[in-house]
Every structure is written in structure tokens, then in C-alpha cells.
Amino acid sequence: MPKIPFDESIKGKDIVSRKITIAIPLTDNPPIDFVASYMNLEKPNHYLITTNAVPIDTARNDLVKMFLVQHPDSSHILFWDSIPYNETIFVEIDGVLKKCKIGEYVESFFDSKEPIGKERLDVSHLNHKTFSMRKDGKFVLSPIKYVMRHKVRRKIYRLTLRGGGEIELSEGHYIPTWLPQQKIRKAMVWEDGKVVNKSPEDIDRVITPYSLERDSKDIPYLKIDLEKINENWFLEGEYIKELIQQNYEKFREVQKDRRRRKDCKNLKRNLYLNSAWLKRGKVPLWAIRKLGLKIEGECFLVCNHGSRIPIPLKLDDDLLKFFGLWIADGSFNNGGVVISCPEALPLMQKVCSNFKAKVTLKKNGVDILINSLSLREVMKQLGFNGYSENKRVPSWVFNLPKRQINCFLEGYFLGDGSFSEELGVQSWATVSKELHEDILDLLLLVGKRASSTSFKSGGFAHRRICYRGALYIKRRKRKLLNFPVFLQRVVKKEVVRETEETLYDLGTEEGNFYCSGILVHNSDTIPPSDGLKKLWRWNKPIVSGLYFRKVPPFYPVMSIWNVSMGGLSPVIAWEDGKLIPVDGVGMGFCLIRRDVFQALKPPWFSFNNKWGVCALPGQEVFGSSKIEDIKIGDSVLTGDGSFQTVYNTFSRYYEGEIVEIVPSTIKLPIKVTAEHKILTLQGVERRYPTTSKRFGERRKTIPLPKVLDFLNASEKWIRAGDVKEGMYVAFPIIKERNITELNLADYGLKIFNGRAKLKAKWGKGIPSIIPITKELCELFGFYLAEGCPAGDKQIEFCFGPTERDYAERIKYLLKNIFDVNSWIIEGDHALFVKAKSVPLVFLFKKWFGTHAFNKRIPIWLLQVNEDCLKSLIKGLWLGDGFKTYIGPKKHECLGLNTSSKELALGIVAALIRLKIRPELREYTQPKNAFGHGKKIYHIKVTADAEKLGSIIGINIAKTRKQRTDKSFFFNNKFWFRIKKVSKKYYSGKVYDLTIQPNNSYILENIIVHNSEDFYFCLRVKEELGEKVWVDTSCVCKHASNVLIDKDYFSAFRMKELMRG
């Protein structure tokens, strides 16, 4: 571990206090007394890792606010991980909504000449606002409290969304996402979830809004900034005539001044102030500017004798449609404005009649020319610029109300849109990335959620926007229940650069803001495990404050690690010189005073996780998927037979020795680091009973099969490095749940009049409530063995030519359970049962997989009652099972082959629930066999073949008795021996999970322990003095402990401080 030095460059409280962010973790029972109030320590320059930290101005507890005000020395500097310059945000300034780059907005508050450090500026008094998400999920304008910028070296991640959006973030900038309360295989249950923050490296889905809420009124007129118009152009109208009369002498003086100029012969004609113009009420802009006059009335902008543009510009619906049409298919030329959309000719004529501009359809039959230089100049001044690849929506359009924005979008759709009557889909296409983002934001402002895709054509990257209506989006499960946000899947994560650059951030009351199409978090907080790693890598000092409280209230604070119990035991007294853990609530890690730290001799601390992060990638975790693919919120099988939610995931780089354990019965090896804990059965004694038999006059001793004595047996967690051949490991017996019926609405179907359908009301559908019966489970078993989807509308079962009874049985079950008609097709060498039902195909794909190699038994099906589980096994074995003979005595056994590892493990779990001892092995198909090179999983039942045969209706006449010491059931687990243990060298990533409260999971086929808490141990010596500042929270999101000496514990006067 790298040494963490303190920074001596900054001394004194005054300098440091200007650059701190006040934060403290909030708990359900905030402490009353604080250790910090009893300490008078010099404040060092430091960084802080926080756990659930919030800024003081967003803290909702008055007690916490009071503490921070009274004890400013407990304030902390937080991590500054932010967003690059070019990401876009919305900012409302003085009631005007503006879309701009975050760097452009933040830089406007700082002096560009000053060197960039770590700067934070309070802007709450300005009442600037930006979009952020409230607790109810709505995106509203929220006040900006502060802006930040800092120049650092960070990895910059680019996240590409499924909908086509992109955003760049620094590696430590956290992104809110939605964490479902539970996950069943691939089907997510989104109800009762919560918003959590993840880093760009770990994020898989981001939150995007359903709409952007903002109140605004119709804008009747657009003000034209005449300062940006060519000075050689004219203003005319009744208001200009009155202005000339009021300032006639001034205009005459300007006219004389121009004529006295020596180079007057070289001046253009309109640079003179012609008397005839003054009489007609027409004056050039340069004369207005010369006199410093302000135009406050209605007039017209004219270029020589061209069209007249009213000032201010009346913003009617037709003009908005025209502006939207120009964004889609418009351009400028030397003569005026060009629209390449012949269908819009009537609209152009209507709009230009107000400007007295000539509209001409060119000979190519596509381009419409508006001969108006005045209109071209005004449109450029309003923000209509660029070519097709870099067009943007002008900023003032975002301030329009929903009705006017809809008119603008209608014009844009007229030029670049299309509509599919069959699908009911509106779509737009553009090659401009900025315009693509602007149109998506405009749709959000009017409450329309659209998706987007990208494709290449003609050497350009085209971006297509599709709007299918709210009903379609709800049917596609994009909208969370009772939470008006959407989740966009991150399809690509890449590090685009790692250079020193300036990053920017905002602070809002909600702690988040809308940036480049997604919701991002403020830079106030960072999970402590990630934060500590960053500080080590950046070689930064680590310092923090702390406060204590009882955990739980009125419970002894002092505790000691009890080796025999494997846990903490509360104590009141302890032996002198012993190190004890102190329960407390803190900021994420230890710290001591600088003078104490400098006096310590290395190693002054140790950082370890007691059993390590330890499973190699590519291994299956029962109930989910490969260990490296598991996410927080997934459901996995634990050691007591229940399914629990993954609380946290870990990964790290490991180089060293690993242990490979191969069981004798379920022969799927596991590979873990030597520190990993494995559940074993200790104290099992093998007995060798004998009997005697008389052979003539002699009596001979005959050995009997081995038996086991469980009198002294006990379960024990041991290190994988200490596991030896012959030890027993376990697979749990899955607990039964009271599941009586399936509500198909929970699995993604829509209910119409008691019938479940996939997309629309039409179609027959299937019953919305399906009772779980033996017949249903038998059908599921047949499908897992012989069924598959045939496209998106049909399922089919395939049987041998002599298995017509099975085909008729399937036909009956489909009709009786799902009310689905089916038919039998006779092939040359097979019988096919086919049924057409879109919702049934959808369900079977979700529950059982799509191909033979990824079939699986869903979790809920393994938890049904035993009678239903027997019917499932019956269907499976009748479809794919077989009877064979083993050994020289031709003992009968039952077997089953499958190419799906998940299905094989599911069948093994089902058999174990029925107290049937299975065997499982993996082999590769030989070259001369069908599907050579593929992995096949062979399940065999030998000792309990007669019991299995009675379930599936097959008579087993002669079975071989299996040794009782090879595998057995004990304490609600299936125990089997370890056949082989080997150690190898490995270099690469390793993974682990945290499952609460059971703290175990099934790796391949063996119960293993999850990672325990991280401990940060501080070495304290008596001669170093009395004041030692210690923090006791864990660096990995768990309650942890810091070991301190008894004397220093007493020095904190904990008896006084623990009254809370």
C-alpha cells in the first residue's frame, strides 16, 4: 500500500476554511453529543471520503446543522469530480431559459486571467435555475446554489446510450440510477425501487426524464437586436416619421456632417442622408446609431426597395412553422432564403405575404426561393445559422410555451419528418448531433418522450428520432410505475482520454441536475471504498473528523472479537493492552493528528478485508449469472436455501495462488483465492461395521458398507487454502414458498377484460391468472426438454415418431391451461406440436430462455410445492431422460443430458429438494458426434433411481447401492465429498458479492461465504500523547471497526459522550 503523506504547503485555518465543503452523514438517530466538541485540534489540509454525505444547506436535521455551525473544524473537503466543458445544461437567468455548455456558464463567474485551482463560488443570490429531479421523479427548475471548476488529471469516460445519446464524465462523477428491490432472472421488478448513485465504470442504466416541467406564457413578439443588423439598411414606418419630426434638426446636422467629409465621393449612396428619405419617413440604421436614438415603437426593416420586416416581429403559428421548416430543409443564398420542400409552398406564400416578399419555385421543382435580404438578415440575428451538419435550434425557442413549441415542431416535421400509419410512429432524421439533442429536449418540454437511433448513409452519421406516443412507451415497460422517469441502457463505456483539464459542476437543492440528456449527481459525495482508492492513487493526504453514538441505542458500545463465536461480543471491561473495536458512526476511515502521525514508525496502519475478494471470472452464481456480470439488486441463492438480494459487488486485480476444488458428485470445479471461506462439515466419523457368517465349521468376518456418525458433526467455515480432499461441502435445499398462481401482469403482459396480451387489445390472448398445478409444471417440464420458440408468434414441441401419446398430452395441456389451440404435424422422423400465441411465446422466452444452450428453470418454479416439482421432473425426464445400465452387474440408473449449464444446475437443485441424490459431470462432444466441440452436462441418478422412477412412472428393477459416505442429506443441505484440490498461479481480476443477511451464496455448486467488512487498523502507542482522533466507519459501505487502545478510548471520556 502506498504511503500517504500530509501536505505541509498550507498552514493555518484561514486559508483552508475558504475552500471547504461542509458535509456530514445523516443517520436515522442523529447523535446528541459529539466528540469534536471536546477536542481542540489544529485543522490540517485534508480530503474527505464520505458515507451518505450531504451538504449542510441540504441537511434536513436542525441538530446536524447546529453542530456544523458550532464546530466548523469538523467541516470537510469533498471530492471534486465533475463534467467537461462541452456538456450542455439548461439555465434560467432572469426568467429566460438558455441552453448552453456547462463550461461556458461556470467560466462566466470567474476571471479568465486567474490561474485555475479548486474554486467554488456561491451563486444562490442570483436566483439562477437549472433542471433537476425532485423526489417524486419530476424534472423541474431548481435554484443553483454554487458553481465549481477545478483543473485536475482524471480519466474521462464517454457513455453511449441505447437511444443514441452520449455524455462525457470524469471517473469519479456519480450518476443516479434506479435500483429495483428485487430481480428475478432477467425479469426486473421495478416497483418499490430506489434511486442510487453509481460511477461511470459501474453504471448500466441512466435516468432520463419523461418531461421537463416549466411554466411559460405565449410570446406574441420577438425583439430584434438592431445593433447586430447591417448599418446600411433602413427603418421606415409611421413611428420613424414621428421620430424624424422630433429630431429633424439632428438628422440635418448628421446630413451636413457626412457631406463635409473629404471622401464623400467614394461613399455609397445609402451612406448619404437623402432629404427625400427623411420626407418619406425612411432613415438608415447608421444615422439612428449616430444620434444614439432608441427604437421603442413599431416599424419596418428594409433593404433598399426589398421586403419589409416588422420590428418587433409578430410571432404567429405560421411563422413558427416556417422557422421549424427552415431548421429541417432551409438554407441561405445571396438572394435570400431557400426552402427545399415543395410541399410547403402554400405555407411560404402565406408567411411572406406579411413581408411583401416574392416567393418563387425554382426550375428543379424542389427549392423555394424567398427573395428577401431583410428576412435573411433577421433570421441570422435570431440564431438561424449553419449548414445541415451543424444546425441548432435557437435558444429563444426553448422559452416558448408548449403550444408554440408544437407549432415549431410541426414545421420541422413537415421538412424532415415521416409518419408510419401502420406503426403509428412519427420520426425525424438529421445529420447534426446538436440539432438531434435540441429536438429531443424540445419534445421533453412539451411532455413527449422520444427514442433515437443512428445509422450511416452517404458518408454521414444520420440520427433518427422516433415518437410513438405514451401508450406505446408504457407497453414497452420504459416507464417506471408511479415514477415519471425512464431508464436508458448504457450500451458502450470507454475511456476517451486521461489528461489534465478543467472540469465543471453545479450544486442544487436536490443534489442532481439535468445534463446532456441524462440525470447526473453533484460532486458532493462519493462512496468511501472508491474514494479511498482514489486518494491512494493520487497520493493525497487522508484526514477526517468523527462523532460517536450507540449502535443500537442503549446497547453497550464496547465490544471484542470472539473467535469461537465468529463475531463481536459486547463487553464492559477488557484486559490491559488489548485492542478493542469501538462501535460508532463516522466518515469512512481512520485518521490521527499530524503530529501523532509523524511520530509513528511504519507500518503505522494496515488495511485488509478479512476474507478477501476472491472468485475468478466465468463462474456461475446460482440464481443469477456469471459472477462478473452480477449487479446490485440481483437475486441469488444463499446458504440457507432462500433467495436474497445482492447488496454490493466487488472486484480487484489479483496475482498469486488460487485453489481449484473439484467435488466428487457434482463435478463442477470452483476456483477461488486461498483466503475465501468454504462451508464444510467437520466431526463426521466414518464407521466400518462388520458381521460374521458361518462357512461350514468356520465363521468369517464380513465388512458392511461404511456408515457415518453425525453425533459430533458441525458446520464450519474454513479457508479455501485449508480445504483437503475427502472433506464435505454442501448445496442447500431450496426453501418452499406458498406460490399458488401466476399473475401474468407481473411479467410484462397487459390485461384486457381478464385476458393477458402483449401489445394491443386485439387478439385472443391467454388467461391473466394461471393457477400453479401439477399439469402446468408437467407442461413446463416438457417444454424445457422438447420445446422451443418458433419466431415471436409460435412455440413448438418435437417428439419421436413413436411418442404420439406425449404429443396428444401437450395438445391437451395447452388447451386446458392457456386456452391455446395447437396442431400436430407428422414429419418423416418426428412429430411436431405447434401452437400460435404471441403472449405465450413472450412468457416462455422470459421464463425458460430462447435456445437449447441457455434454457433455465426460473427461481419461482424451484420454490413450488413438492407435488408440482415432481410433475416438472416428470415432464423433463419423459422428454429428455433415459434409462441405462452401469457396471458389470448391469445396475439400472436414470440419466439426462442437456447443453445448458443453468438448466443442469436447476435440475440438480430440484432433485435435491426431492431428497434425490444426483450426480453431474461436464464433458465435450467428440468429433464424430453431433454438435462436436460443444459442452454437454450429464445428470445421473444411481442410488435413488428407484425413487425417481416412481415419480416419472418408470420401473427400476435393479439398482446399485451408493456408498453412504459419498453424499448424504444433513441439516437441510446436500453434502458431498471433495475429490480433488489443486493450487495454481493466476493473474487477473477476481470478484465477490455481499449478500445480506445470510452472507453466503452458491458458486457453481458449493456454498461459499461472501466478502466480510474491511478493517482499517490504527496502531497507537502510549508515548505518543493523549489526543488521538479516530474514525470508525467502514470504507466499503458496511459498519466496521477501528482498533484502538483502551487508554486512548478512555481519554475520549466516552461515558459522558454516550448519553445519546
Short mmCIF file of N, CA and C in Angstrom, two decimals, residues 134 260 298 341 349 447 492 544-545 564 579 614 693 731 734 749-750 872 938 1049:
data_model
loop_
_atom_site.label_atom_id
_atom_site.label_comp_id
_atom_site.label_asym_id
_atom_site.label_seq_id
_atom_site.Cartn_x
_atom_site.Cartn_y
_atom_site.Cartn_z
N ARG A 134 -36.83 16.06 -8.66
CA ARG A 134 -37.33 16.02 -7.28
C ARG A 134 -37.51 14.58 -6.83
N ARG A 260 -19.61 67.03 -45.65
CA ARG A 260 -18.36 67.74 -45.49
C ARG A 260 -17.16 66.81 -45.52
N GLU A 298 -43.28 50.50 -33.24
CA GLU A 298 -43.35 49.55 -34.34
C GLU A 298 -42.88 50.21 -35.62
N CYS A 341 -38.42 22.22 -49.92
CA CYS A 341 -39.59 21.40 -49.61
C CYS A 341 -40.77 21.93 -50.42
N GLN A 349 -45.98 31.08 -49.11
CA GLN A 349 -46.69 32.22 -49.69
C GLN A 349 -47.49 32.98 -48.63
N GLY A 447 -43.65 17.52 -23.09
CA GLY A 447 -44.14 16.31 -22.46
C GLY A 447 -44.16 15.09 -23.35
N LYS A 492 -22.37 1.33 -24.30
CA LYS A 492 -20.93 1.39 -24.52
C LYS A 492 -20.31 2.33 -23.50
N SER A 544 -9.93 13.19 8.66
CA SER A 544 -11.37 13.34 8.84
C SER A 544 -11.70 13.62 10.30
N GLY A 545 -12.92 14.02 10.55
CA GLY A 545 -13.43 14.12 11.92
C GLY A 545 -14.37 12.98 12.21
N SER A 564 -14.40 -17.93 18.99
CA SER A 564 -15.23 -19.13 18.96
C SER A 564 -16.60 -18.88 18.37
N LEU A 579 -6.40 -4.61 22.16
CA LEU A 579 -7.05 -3.73 21.20
C LEU A 579 -8.51 -4.14 21.07
N CYS A 614 -12.63 -12.75 -4.03
CA CYS A 614 -11.87 -13.95 -4.29
C CYS A 614 -12.32 -14.92 -5.37
N LYS A 693 -20.40 -64.61 9.40
CA LYS A 693 -21.20 -65.62 8.73
C LYS A 693 -20.46 -66.96 8.78
N PHE A 731 -24.56 -28.20 -0.85
CA PHE A 731 -25.50 -27.46 -1.70
C PHE A 731 -26.80 -27.37 -0.90
N ILE A 734 -33.47 -25.89 -1.40
CA ILE A 734 -34.21 -24.65 -1.64
C ILE A 734 -35.51 -24.68 -0.83
N LEU A 749 -47.10 -8.50 -19.37
CA LEU A 749 -48.26 -8.55 -20.25
C LEU A 749 -49.30 -7.53 -19.79
N LYS A 750 -50.16 -7.12 -20.72
CA LYS A 750 -51.25 -6.19 -20.44
C LYS A 750 -52.54 -6.98 -20.31
N LEU A 872 -42.82 -31.40 -12.68
CA LEU A 872 -41.81 -30.76 -13.53
C LEU A 872 -40.72 -31.76 -13.90
N HIS A 938 -24.20 -33.94 -18.12
CA HIS A 938 -24.83 -35.25 -17.93
C HIS A 938 -25.25 -35.40 -16.47
N PHE A 1049 -9.08 5.14 24.39
CA PHE A 1049 -10.53 5.08 24.39
C PHE A 1049 -11.08 5.83 25.61
#
